[in-house]
Short mmCIF file of C-alpha atoms in Angstrom, two decimals:
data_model
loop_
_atom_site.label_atom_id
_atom_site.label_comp_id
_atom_site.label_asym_id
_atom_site.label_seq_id
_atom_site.Cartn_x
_atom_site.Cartn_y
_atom_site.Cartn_z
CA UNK A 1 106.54 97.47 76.57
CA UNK A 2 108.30 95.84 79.53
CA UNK A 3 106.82 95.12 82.86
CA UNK A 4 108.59 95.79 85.77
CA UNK A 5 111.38 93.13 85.74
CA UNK A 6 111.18 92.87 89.74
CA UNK A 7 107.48 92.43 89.29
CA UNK A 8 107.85 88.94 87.57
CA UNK A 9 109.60 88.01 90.24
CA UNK A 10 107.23 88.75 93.12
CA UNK A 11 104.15 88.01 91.26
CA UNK A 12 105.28 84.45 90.64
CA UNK A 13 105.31 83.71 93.97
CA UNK A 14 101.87 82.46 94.30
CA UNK A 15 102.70 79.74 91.69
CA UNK A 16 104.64 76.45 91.43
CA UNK A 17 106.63 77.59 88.37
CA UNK A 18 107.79 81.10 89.73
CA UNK A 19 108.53 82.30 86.59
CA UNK A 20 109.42 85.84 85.73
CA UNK A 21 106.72 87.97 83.91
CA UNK A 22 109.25 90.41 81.84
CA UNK A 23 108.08 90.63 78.61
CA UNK A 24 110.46 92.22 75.64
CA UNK A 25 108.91 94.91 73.69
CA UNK A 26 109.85 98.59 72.62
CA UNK A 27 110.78 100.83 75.89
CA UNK A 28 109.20 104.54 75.53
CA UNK A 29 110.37 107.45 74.29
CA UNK A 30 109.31 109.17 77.20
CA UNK A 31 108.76 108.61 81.25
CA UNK A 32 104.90 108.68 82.33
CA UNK A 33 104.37 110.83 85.31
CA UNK A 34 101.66 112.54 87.21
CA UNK A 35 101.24 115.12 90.17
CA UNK A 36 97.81 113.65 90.96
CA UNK A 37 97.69 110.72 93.92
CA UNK A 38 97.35 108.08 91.47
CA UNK A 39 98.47 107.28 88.08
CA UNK A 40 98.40 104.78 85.20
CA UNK A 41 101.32 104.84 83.91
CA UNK A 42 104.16 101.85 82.08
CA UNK A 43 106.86 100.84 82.76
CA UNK A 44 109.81 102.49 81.44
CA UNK A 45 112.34 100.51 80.10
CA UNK A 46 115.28 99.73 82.17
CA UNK A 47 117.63 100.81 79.16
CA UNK A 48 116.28 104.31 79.48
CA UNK A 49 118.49 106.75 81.65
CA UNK A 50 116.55 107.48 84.92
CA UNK A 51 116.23 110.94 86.92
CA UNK A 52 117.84 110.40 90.21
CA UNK A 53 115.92 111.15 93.31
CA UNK A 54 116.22 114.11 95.48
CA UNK A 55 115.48 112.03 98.82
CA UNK A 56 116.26 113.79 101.44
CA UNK A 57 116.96 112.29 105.13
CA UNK A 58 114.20 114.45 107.08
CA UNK A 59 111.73 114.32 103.50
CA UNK A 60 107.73 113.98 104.48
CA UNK A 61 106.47 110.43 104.50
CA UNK A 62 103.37 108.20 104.31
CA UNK A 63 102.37 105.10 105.70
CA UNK A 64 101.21 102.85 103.11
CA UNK A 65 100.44 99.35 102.42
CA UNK A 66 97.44 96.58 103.49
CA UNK A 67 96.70 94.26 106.36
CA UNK A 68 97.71 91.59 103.36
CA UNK A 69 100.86 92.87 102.80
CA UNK A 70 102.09 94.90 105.78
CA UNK A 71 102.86 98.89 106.02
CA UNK A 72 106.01 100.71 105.04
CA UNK A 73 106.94 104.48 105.02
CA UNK A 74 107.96 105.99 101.72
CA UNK A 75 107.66 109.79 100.65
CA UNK A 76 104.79 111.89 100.98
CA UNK A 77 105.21 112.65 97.17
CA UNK A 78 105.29 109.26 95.34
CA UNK A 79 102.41 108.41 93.62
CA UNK A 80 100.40 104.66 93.06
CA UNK A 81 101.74 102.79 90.38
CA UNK A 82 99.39 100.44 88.02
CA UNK A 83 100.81 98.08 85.69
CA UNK A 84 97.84 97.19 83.16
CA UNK A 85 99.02 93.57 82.86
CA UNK A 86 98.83 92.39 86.52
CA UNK A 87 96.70 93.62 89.38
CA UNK A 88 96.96 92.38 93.43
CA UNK A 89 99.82 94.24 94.37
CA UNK A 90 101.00 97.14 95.91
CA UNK A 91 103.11 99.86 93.73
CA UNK A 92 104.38 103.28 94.17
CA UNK A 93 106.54 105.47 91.94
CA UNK A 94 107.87 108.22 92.18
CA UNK A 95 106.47 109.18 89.20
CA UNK A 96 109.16 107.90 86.74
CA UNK A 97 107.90 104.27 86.28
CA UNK A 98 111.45 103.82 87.25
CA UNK A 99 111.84 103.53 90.37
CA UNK A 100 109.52 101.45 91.93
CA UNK A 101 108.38 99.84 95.08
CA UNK A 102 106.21 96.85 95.42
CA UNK A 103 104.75 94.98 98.24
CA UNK A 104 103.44 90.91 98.30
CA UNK A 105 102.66 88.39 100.52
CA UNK A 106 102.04 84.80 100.48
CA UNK A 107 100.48 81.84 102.39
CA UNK A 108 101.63 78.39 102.21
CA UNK A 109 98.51 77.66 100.41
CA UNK A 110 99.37 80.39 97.48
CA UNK A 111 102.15 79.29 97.01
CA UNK A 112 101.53 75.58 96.63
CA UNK A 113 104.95 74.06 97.76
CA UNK A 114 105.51 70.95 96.47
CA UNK A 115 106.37 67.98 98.31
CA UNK A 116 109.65 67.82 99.75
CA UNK A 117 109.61 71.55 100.01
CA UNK A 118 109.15 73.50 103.39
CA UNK A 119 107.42 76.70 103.13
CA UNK A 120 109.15 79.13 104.66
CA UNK A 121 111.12 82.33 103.32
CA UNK A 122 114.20 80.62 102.15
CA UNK A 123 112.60 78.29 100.14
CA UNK A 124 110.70 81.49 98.54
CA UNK A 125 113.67 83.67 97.82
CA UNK A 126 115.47 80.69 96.49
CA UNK A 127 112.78 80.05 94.23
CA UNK A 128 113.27 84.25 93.48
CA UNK A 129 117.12 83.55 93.03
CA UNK A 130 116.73 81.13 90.52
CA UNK A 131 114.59 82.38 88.05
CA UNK A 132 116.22 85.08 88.06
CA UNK A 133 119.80 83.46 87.09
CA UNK A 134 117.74 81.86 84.29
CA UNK A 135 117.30 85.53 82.64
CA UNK A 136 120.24 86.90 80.32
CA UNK A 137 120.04 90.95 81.53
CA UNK A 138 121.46 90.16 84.65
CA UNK A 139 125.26 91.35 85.18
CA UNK A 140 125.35 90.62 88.69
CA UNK A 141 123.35 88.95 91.77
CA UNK A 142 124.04 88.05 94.73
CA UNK A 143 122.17 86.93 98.04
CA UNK A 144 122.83 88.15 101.74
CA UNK A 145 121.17 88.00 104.81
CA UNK A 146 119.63 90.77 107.10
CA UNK A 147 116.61 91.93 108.71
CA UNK A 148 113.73 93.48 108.05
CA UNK A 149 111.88 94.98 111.53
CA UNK A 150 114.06 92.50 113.59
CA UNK A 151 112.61 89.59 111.54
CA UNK A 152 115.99 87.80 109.61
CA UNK A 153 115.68 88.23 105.86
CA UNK A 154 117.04 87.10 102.51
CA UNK A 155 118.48 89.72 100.68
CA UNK A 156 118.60 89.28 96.48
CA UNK A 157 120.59 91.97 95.04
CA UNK A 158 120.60 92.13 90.87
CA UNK A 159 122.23 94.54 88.97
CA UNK A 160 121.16 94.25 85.14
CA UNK A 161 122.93 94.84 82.23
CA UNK A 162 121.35 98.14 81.51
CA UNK A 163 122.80 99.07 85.17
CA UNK A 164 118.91 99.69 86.72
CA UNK A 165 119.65 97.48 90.18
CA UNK A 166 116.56 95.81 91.57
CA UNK A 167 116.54 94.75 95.16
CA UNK A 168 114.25 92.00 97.17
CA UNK A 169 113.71 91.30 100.70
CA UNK A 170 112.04 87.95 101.75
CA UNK A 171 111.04 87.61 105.52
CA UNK A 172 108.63 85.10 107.06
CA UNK A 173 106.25 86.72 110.18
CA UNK A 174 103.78 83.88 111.12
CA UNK A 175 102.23 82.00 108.51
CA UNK A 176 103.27 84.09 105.49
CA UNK A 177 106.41 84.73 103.49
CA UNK A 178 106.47 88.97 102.79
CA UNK A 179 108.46 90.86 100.11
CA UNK A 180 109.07 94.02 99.78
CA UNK A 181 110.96 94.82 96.23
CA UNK A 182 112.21 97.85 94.66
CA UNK A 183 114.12 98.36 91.63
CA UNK A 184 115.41 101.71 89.93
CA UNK A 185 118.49 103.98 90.30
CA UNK A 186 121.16 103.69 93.02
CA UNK A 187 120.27 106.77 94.88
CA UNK A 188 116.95 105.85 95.62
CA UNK A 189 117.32 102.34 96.05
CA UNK A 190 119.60 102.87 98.92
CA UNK A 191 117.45 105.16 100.64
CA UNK A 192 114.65 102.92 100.08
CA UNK A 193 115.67 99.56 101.00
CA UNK A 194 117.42 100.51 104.79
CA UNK A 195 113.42 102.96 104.86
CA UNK A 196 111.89 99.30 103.93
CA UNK A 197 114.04 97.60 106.56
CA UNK A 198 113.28 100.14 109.86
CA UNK A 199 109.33 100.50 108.90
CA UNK A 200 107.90 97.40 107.64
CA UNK A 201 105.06 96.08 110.04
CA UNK A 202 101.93 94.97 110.44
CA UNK A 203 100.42 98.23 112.12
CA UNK A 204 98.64 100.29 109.80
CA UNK A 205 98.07 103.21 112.42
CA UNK A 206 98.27 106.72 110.04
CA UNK A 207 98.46 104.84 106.75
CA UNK A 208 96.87 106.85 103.74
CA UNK A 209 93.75 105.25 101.84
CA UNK A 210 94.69 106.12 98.34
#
């Protein structure tokens, strides 16, 4: 079964190495998905075909997210996503195990930048970048700049071989470097990263304990 091949990317950041956590294995037969608030569920492999999302522009949302990690709005309907292999971060699906959202943050002292290195996010989303041009699914990625609540960002776009895309932003607010990832189907990946972009911050007023 594969993890979420965005996942290695962000979990690595609290290490030296920063080495993706993609594992090969056998990709389901079928999608896991749940109406409840919460689900278990795996990862579907990105070579299965995904449903595309019905987002809507004026869809209901919640606030989600952790004074760790910040707050972003994403719809009312998507439900918590657990990956059995790794714990500490935030997930939400929308109930495919395809398209997926995740949310990280780290300190200067997680990640344990080495001498010579300044801590800030460009070093981080370099570190992102690279390991990810060490990986053979990748059929395209490229880096650009923008901005995330007014803060700059680095921008790592990645479109894989099996044509899932998987997007990172990396933005620095004080002393910690946050990223917000998603990876999944074009549709919802462009509704998601510009939602990511204009509601990212560190006020958790209305956000949903789940």
């Amino acid at each position: 079964m594969k993890q979420s091949y965005l996942l290695g990317a962000v979990l690595v950041l609290t290490s030296l190495t920063l080495v993706s956590c993609a594992k090969s294995g056998q990709k389901p037969d079928q999608s896991s998905s749940s109406t409840s608030s919460s689900a278990q569920v795996k990862k579907k492999s990105s070579n299965s075909s995904s449903k595309k999302s019905k987002n809507k522009t004026n869809q209901e949302t919640k606030r989600v997210g952790s004074p760790e990690f910040g707050y972003i709005d994403i719809p009312s309907k998507w439900i918590k996503f657990f990956d059995a292999e790794v714990e500490g971060l935030i997930q939400y699906t929308d109930g495919s195990a395809y398209n997926i959202v995740t949310m990280n943050a780290v300190s200067k002292a997680e990640a344990e930048v080495s001498d010579g290195e300044t801590f800030n996010a460009e070093t981080i989303a370099q570190h992102v970048a690279y390991n990810w041009s060490q990986k053979d699914n990748i059929e395209k990625m490229w880096g650009s700049k923008s901005t995330v609540s007014g803060i700059e960002a680095f921008q790592i776009n990645i479109i894989l071989k099996s044509g899932q895309l998987a997007n990172t932003l990396v933005f620095q607010k004080d002393d910690k470097v946050y990223i917000l990832s998603f990876e999944g189907d074009e549709e919802t990946l462009d509704d998601f990263i510009t939602n990511m972009k204009d509601t990212w911050s560190l006020d958790g007023k209305g956000a949903v304990s789940e």
